[in-house]
One Martini backbone bead per residue (centre of mass of N, CA, C, O) as a GRO file, in nm:
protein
  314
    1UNK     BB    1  -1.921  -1.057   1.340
    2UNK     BB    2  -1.631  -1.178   1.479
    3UNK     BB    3  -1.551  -1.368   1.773
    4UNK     BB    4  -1.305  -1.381   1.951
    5UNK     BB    5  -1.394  -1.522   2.193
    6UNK     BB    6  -1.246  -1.846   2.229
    7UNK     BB    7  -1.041  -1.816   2.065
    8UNK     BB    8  -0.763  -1.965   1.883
    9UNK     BB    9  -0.459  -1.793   1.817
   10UNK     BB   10  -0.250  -1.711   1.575
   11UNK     BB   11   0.101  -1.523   1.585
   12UNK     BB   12   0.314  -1.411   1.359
   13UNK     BB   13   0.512  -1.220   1.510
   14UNK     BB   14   0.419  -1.187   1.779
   15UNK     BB   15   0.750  -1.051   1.894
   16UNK     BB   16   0.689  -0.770   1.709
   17UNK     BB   17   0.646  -0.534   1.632
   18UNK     BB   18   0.345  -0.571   1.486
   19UNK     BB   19   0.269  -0.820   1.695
   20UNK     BB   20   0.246  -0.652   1.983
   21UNK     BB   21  -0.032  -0.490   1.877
   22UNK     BB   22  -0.197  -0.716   1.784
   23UNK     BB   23  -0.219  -0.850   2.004
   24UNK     BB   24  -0.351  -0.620   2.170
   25UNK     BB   25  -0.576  -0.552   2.059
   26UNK     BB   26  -0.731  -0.853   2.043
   27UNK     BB   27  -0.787  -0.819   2.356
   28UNK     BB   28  -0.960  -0.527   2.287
   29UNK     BB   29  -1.179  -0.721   2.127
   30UNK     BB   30  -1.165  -0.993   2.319
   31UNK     BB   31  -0.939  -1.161   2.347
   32UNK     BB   32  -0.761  -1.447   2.506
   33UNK     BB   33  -0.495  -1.415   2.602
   34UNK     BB   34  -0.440  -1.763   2.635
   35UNK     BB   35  -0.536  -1.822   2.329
   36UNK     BB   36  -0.287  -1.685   2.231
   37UNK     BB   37   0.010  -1.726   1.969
   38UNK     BB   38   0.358  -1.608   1.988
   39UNK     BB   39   0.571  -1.599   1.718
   40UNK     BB   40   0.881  -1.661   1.662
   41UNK     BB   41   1.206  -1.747   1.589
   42UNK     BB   42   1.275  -1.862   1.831
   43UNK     BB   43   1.056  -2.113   1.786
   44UNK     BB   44   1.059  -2.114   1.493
   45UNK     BB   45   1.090  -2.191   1.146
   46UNK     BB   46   0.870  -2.142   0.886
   47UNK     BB   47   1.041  -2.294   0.659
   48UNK     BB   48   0.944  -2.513   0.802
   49UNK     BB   49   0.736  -2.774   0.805
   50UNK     BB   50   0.726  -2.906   1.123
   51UNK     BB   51   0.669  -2.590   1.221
   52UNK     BB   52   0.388  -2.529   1.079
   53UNK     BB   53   0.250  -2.780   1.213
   54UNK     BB   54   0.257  -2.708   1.480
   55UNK     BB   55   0.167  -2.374   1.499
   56UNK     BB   56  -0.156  -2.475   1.403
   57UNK     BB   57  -0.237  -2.653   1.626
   58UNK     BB   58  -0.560  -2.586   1.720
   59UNK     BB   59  -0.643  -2.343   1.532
   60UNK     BB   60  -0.847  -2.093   1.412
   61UNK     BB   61  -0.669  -1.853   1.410
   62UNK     BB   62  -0.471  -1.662   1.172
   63UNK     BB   63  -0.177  -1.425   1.202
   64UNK     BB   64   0.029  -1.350   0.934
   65UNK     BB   65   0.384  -1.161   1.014
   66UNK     BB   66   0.592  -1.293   0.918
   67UNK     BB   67   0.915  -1.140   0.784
   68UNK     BB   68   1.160  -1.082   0.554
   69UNK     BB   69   1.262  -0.732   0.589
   70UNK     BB   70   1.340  -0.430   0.460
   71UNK     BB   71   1.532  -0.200   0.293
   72UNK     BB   72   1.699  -0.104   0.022
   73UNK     BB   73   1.939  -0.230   0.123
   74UNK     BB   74   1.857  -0.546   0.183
   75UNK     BB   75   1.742  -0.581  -0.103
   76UNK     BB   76   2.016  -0.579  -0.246
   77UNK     BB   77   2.191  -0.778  -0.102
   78UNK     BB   78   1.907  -1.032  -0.009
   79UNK     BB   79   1.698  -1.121  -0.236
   80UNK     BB   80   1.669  -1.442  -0.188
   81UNK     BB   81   1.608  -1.465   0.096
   82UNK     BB   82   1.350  -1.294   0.051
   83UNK     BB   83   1.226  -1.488  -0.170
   84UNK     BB   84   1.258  -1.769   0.013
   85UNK     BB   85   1.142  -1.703   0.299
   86UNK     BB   86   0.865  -1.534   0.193
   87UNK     BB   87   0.727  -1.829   0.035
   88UNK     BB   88   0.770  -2.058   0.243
   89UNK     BB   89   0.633  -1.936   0.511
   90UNK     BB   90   0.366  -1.892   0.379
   91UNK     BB   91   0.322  -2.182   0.196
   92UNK     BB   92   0.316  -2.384   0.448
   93UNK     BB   93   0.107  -2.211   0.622
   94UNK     BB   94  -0.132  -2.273   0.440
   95UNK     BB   95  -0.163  -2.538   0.419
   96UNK     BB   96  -0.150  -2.622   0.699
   97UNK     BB   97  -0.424  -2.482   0.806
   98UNK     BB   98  -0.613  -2.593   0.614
   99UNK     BB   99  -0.522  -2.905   0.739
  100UNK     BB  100  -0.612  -2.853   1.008
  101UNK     BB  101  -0.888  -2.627   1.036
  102UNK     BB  102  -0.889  -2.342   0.994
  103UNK     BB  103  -1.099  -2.072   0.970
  104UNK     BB  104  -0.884  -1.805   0.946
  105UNK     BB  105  -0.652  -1.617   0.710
  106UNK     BB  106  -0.429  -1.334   0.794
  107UNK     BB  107  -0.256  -1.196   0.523
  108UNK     BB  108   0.032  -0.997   0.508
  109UNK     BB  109   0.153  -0.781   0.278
  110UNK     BB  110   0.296  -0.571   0.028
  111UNK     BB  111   0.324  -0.257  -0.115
  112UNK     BB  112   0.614  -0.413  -0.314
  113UNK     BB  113   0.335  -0.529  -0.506
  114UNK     BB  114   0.352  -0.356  -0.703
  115UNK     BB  115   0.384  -0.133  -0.941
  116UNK     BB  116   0.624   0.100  -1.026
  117UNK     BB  117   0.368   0.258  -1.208
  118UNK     BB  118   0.143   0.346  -1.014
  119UNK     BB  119  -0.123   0.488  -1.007
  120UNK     BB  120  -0.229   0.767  -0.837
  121UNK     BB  121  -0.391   0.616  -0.616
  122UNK     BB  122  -0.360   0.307  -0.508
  123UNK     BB  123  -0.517   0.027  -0.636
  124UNK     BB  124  -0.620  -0.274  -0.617
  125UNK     BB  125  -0.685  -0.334  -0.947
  126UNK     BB  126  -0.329  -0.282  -1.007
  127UNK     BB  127  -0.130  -0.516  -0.900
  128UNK     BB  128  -0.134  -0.664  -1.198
  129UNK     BB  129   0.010  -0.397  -1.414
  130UNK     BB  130   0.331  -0.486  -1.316
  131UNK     BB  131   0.609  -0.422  -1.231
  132UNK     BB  132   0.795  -0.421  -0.965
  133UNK     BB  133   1.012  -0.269  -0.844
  134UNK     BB  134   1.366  -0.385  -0.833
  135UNK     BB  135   1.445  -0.390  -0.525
  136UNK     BB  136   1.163  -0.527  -0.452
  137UNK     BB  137   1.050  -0.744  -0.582
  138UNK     BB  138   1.121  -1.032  -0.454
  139UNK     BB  139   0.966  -0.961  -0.197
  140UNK     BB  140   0.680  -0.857  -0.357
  141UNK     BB  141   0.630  -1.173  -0.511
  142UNK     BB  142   0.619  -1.355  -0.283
  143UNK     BB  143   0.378  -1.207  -0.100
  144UNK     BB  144   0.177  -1.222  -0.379
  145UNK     BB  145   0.150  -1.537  -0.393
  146UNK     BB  146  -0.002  -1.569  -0.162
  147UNK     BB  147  -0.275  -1.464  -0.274
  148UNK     BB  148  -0.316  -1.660  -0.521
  149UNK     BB  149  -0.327  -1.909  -0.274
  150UNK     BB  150  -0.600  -1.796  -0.162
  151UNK     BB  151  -0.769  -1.796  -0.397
  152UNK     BB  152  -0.729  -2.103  -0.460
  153UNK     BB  153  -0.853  -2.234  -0.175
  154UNK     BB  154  -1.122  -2.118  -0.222
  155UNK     BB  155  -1.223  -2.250  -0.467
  156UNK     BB  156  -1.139  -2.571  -0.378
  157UNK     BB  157  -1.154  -2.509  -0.036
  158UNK     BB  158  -1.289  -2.243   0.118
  159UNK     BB  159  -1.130  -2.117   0.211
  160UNK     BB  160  -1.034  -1.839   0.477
  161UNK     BB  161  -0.864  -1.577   0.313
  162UNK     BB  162  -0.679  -1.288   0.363
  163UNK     BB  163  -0.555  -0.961   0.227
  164UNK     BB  164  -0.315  -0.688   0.354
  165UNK     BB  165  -0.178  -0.377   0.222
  166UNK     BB  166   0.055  -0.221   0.385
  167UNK     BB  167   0.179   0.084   0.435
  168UNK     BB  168   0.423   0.155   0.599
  169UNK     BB  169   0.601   0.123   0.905
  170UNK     BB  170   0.552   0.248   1.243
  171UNK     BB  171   0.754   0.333   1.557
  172UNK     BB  172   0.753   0.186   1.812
  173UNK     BB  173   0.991  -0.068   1.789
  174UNK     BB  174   1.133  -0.072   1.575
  175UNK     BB  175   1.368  -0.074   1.314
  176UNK     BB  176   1.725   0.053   1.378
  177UNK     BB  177   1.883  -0.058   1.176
  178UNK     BB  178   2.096   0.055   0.940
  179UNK     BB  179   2.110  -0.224   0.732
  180UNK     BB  180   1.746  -0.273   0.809
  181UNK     BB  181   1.619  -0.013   0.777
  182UNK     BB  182   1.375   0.208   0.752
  183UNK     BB  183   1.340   0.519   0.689
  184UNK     BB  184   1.259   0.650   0.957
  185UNK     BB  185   1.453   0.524   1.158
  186UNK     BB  186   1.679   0.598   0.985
  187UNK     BB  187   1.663   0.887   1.053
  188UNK     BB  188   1.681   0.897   1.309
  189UNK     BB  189   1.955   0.766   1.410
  190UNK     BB  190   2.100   0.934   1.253
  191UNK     BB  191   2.054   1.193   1.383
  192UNK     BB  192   2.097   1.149   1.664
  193UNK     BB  193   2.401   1.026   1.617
  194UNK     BB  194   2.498   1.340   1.521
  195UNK     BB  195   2.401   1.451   1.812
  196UNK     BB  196   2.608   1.299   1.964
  197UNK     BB  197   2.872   1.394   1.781
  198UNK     BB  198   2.845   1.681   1.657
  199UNK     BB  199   2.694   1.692   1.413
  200UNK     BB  200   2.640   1.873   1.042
  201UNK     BB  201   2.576   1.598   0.879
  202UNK     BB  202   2.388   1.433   0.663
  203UNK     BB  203   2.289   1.100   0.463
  204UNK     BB  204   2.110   1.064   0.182
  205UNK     BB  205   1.946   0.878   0.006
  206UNK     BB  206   1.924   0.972  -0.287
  207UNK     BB  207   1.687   1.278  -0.388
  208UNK     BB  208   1.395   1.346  -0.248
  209UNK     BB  209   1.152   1.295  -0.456
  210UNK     BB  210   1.024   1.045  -0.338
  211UNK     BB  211   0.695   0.892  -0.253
  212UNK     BB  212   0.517   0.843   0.067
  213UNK     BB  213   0.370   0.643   0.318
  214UNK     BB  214   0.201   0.624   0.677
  215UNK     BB  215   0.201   0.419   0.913
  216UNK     BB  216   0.068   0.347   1.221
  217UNK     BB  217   0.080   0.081   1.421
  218UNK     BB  218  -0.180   0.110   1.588
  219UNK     BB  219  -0.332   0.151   1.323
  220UNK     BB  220  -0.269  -0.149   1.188
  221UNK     BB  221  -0.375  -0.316   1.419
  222UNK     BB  222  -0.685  -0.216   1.419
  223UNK     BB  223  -0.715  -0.285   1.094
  224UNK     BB  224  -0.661  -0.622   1.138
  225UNK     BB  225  -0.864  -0.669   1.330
  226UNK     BB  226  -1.097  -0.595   1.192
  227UNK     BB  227  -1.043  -0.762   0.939
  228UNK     BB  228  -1.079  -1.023   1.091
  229UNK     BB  229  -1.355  -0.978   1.219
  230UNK     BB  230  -1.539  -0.867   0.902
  231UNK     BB  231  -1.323  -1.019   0.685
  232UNK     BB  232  -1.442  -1.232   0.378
  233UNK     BB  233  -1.277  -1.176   0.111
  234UNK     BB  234  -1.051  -1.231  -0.194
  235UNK     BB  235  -0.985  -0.913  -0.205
  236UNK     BB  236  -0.757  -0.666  -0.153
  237UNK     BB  237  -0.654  -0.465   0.107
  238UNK     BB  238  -0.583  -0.128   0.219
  239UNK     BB  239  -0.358   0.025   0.407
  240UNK     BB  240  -0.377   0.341   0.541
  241UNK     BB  241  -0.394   0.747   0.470
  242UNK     BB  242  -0.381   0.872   0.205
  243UNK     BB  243  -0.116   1.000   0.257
  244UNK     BB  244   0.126   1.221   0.094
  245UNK     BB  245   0.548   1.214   0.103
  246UNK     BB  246   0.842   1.318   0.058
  247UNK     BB  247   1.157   1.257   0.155
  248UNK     BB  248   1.256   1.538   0.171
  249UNK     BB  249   0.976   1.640   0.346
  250UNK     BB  250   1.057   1.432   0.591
  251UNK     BB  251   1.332   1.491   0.659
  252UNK     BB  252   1.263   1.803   0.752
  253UNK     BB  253   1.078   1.697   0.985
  254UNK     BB  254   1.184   1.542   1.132
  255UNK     BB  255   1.463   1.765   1.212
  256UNK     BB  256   1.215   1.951   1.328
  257UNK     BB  257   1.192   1.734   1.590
  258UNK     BB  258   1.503   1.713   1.642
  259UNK     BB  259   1.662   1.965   1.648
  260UNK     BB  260   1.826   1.925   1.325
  261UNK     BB  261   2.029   2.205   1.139
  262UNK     BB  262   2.162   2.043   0.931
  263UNK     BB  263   2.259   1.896   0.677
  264UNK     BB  264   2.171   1.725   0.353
  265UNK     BB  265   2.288   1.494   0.201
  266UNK     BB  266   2.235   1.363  -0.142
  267UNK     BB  267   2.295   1.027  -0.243
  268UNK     BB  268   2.245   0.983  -0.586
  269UNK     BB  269   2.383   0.713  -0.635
  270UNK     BB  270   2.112   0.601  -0.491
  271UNK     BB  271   1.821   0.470  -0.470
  272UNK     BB  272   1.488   0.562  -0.438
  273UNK     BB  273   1.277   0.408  -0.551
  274UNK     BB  274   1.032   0.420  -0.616
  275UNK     BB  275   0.837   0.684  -0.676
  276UNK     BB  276   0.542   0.620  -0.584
  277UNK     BB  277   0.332   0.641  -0.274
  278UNK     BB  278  -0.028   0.550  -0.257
  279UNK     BB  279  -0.350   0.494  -0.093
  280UNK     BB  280  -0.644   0.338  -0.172
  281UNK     BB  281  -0.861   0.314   0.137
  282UNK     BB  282  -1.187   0.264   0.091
  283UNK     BB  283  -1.220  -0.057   0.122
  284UNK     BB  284  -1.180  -0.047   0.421
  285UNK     BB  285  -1.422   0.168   0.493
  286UNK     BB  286  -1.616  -0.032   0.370
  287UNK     BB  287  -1.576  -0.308   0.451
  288UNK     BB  288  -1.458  -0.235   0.784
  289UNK     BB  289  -1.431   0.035   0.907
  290UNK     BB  290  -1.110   0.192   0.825
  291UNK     BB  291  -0.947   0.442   0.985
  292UNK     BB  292  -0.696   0.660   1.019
  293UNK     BB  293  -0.567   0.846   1.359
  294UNK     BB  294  -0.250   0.916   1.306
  295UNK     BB  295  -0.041   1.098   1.236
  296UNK     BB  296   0.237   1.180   1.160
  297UNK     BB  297   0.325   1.394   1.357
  298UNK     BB  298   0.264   1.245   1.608
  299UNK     BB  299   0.406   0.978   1.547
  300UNK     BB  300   0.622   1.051   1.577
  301UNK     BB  301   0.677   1.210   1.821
  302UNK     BB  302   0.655   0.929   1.940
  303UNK     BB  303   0.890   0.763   1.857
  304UNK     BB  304   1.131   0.995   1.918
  305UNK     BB  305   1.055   0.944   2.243
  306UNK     BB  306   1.110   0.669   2.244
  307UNK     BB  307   1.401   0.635   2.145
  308UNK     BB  308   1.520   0.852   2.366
  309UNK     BB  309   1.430   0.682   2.602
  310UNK     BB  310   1.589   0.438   2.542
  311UNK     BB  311   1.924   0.624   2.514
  312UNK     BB  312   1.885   0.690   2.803
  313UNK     BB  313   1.910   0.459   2.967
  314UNK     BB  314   2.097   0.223   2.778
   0.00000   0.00000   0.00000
């Protein structure tokens, strides 16, 4: 197993949602917060070339967490942006670090690099078996490139990159922004909102037919650090609970979570996206024992405990 004490490291994306688990972990495990080098948009613009060369300079470990992502309305909306944003970030921070003499670069996929009809629960060997739901697609093939790019540099040039793939991610400090939240933020704020406003109905995209897995942040982050720490191999491995549930019965929990009696309107003419998500988690159980230990239910009330205290606060 890899010592983190005395690396440098460099976490993209590391002054956001899940780059601030990731770094408090890190520190959990031994990294000298002084070594760690947290970058976010606001220092860096990866998309930039001069700006990838610069931020892994004098680095050991890359953990490349920076993405443009949202949900299925940002995904519609800019599809183009994701596609270019999350390519170029990507393939130009890989060959940087390569080229610094990093030693060990890990890179965040995404859960929408699958195809859109695999078989449930989804296996690390079937990622290329099928084009990915369509409207999640291009930012699904951006990042699924970089798998690609990570087993050229080993293959030609030893370079040591792993690749893993986070299926949602929920949490205290997610985005809840409703123009690019995911679903669960999504529906958090919209929840809140309407009890704000002494609303007695919400409307939900889609028919609350497809189904989704989550991962809580704090689980996605000790999981990224233990494979950080111990996982050394070419093929891309699944992060998850292993547990499905449909949009619907999603819906009804936050609901009840949140003491909110009101109507569930279900607006059928927007899209569901993918039909199921669920993974097969056993790979990184094996390869580096990683199982999630928080539950849906518990991280929720986490999550909405957090938002609440902040809409409190002002």
């Amino acid at each position: 197993m890899m010592s983190l004490a005395e690396k440098y490291i460099l976490v993209t994306g590391g002054t956001g949602f899940l780059g601030r688990q990731v770094t408090a972990e890190l520190i959990r495990a031994g990294a000298d917060c002084d070594k760690i080098t947290c970058v976010g948009r606001q220092k860096y613009d990866l998309r930039r070339l001069d700006d990838c060369k610069e931020a892994v300079d004098g680095k050991q470990i890359v953990i490349h967490l920076a993405a443009h992502v949202g949900g299925i309305g940002l995904n519609q909306a800019k599809p183009a942006e994701l596609f270019y944003d999350n390519l170029m970030m990507g393939a130009q921070l890989i060959d940087c670090a390569y080229r610094a003499g990093v030693e060990k670069f890990v890179c965040i996929g995404t859960i929408c690099a699958y195809p859109k009809y695999t078989p449930v629960p989804f296996k690390e060997s079937d990622l290329w078996n099928g084009y990915p739901e369509e409207t999640n697609a291009p930012y699904g093939i951006a990042k699924k490139a970089l798998l690609v790019q990570l087993q050229a540099y080993r293959q030609q040039y030893g370079f040591n990159g792993i690749y893993l793939l986070p299926v949602n991610l929920y949490g205290p400090r997610d985005n809840f922004d409703p123009a690019s939240s995911h679903v669960i933020p999504a529906l958090i704020h919209k929840i809140h909102s309407a009890q704000q406003r002494g609303e007695t109905a919400i409307e939900v995209w889609g028919d609350g037919s497809p189904s989704r897995e989550f991962l809580y942040v704090e689980d996605a982050a000790r999981g990224i650090v233990m494979a950080t720490q111990a996982y050394n191999e070419p093929d891309p491995i699944n992060l998850g609970t292993g547990e499905e549930i449909t949009i619907k019965d999603l819906v009804m929990m936050i609901a009840h979570l949140m003491d909110f009696n009101g109507e569930i309107h279900w607006q059928t003419d927007k899209p569901n996206g993918q039909p199921r998500r669920c993974l097969d988690t056993s790979q990184a159980a094996q390869a580096f024992g990683f199982r999630a230990q928080v539950s849906l239910a518990e991280g929720l009330r986490q999550t909405i405990a957090w938002y609440r205290a902040l809409h409190h606060q002002g």
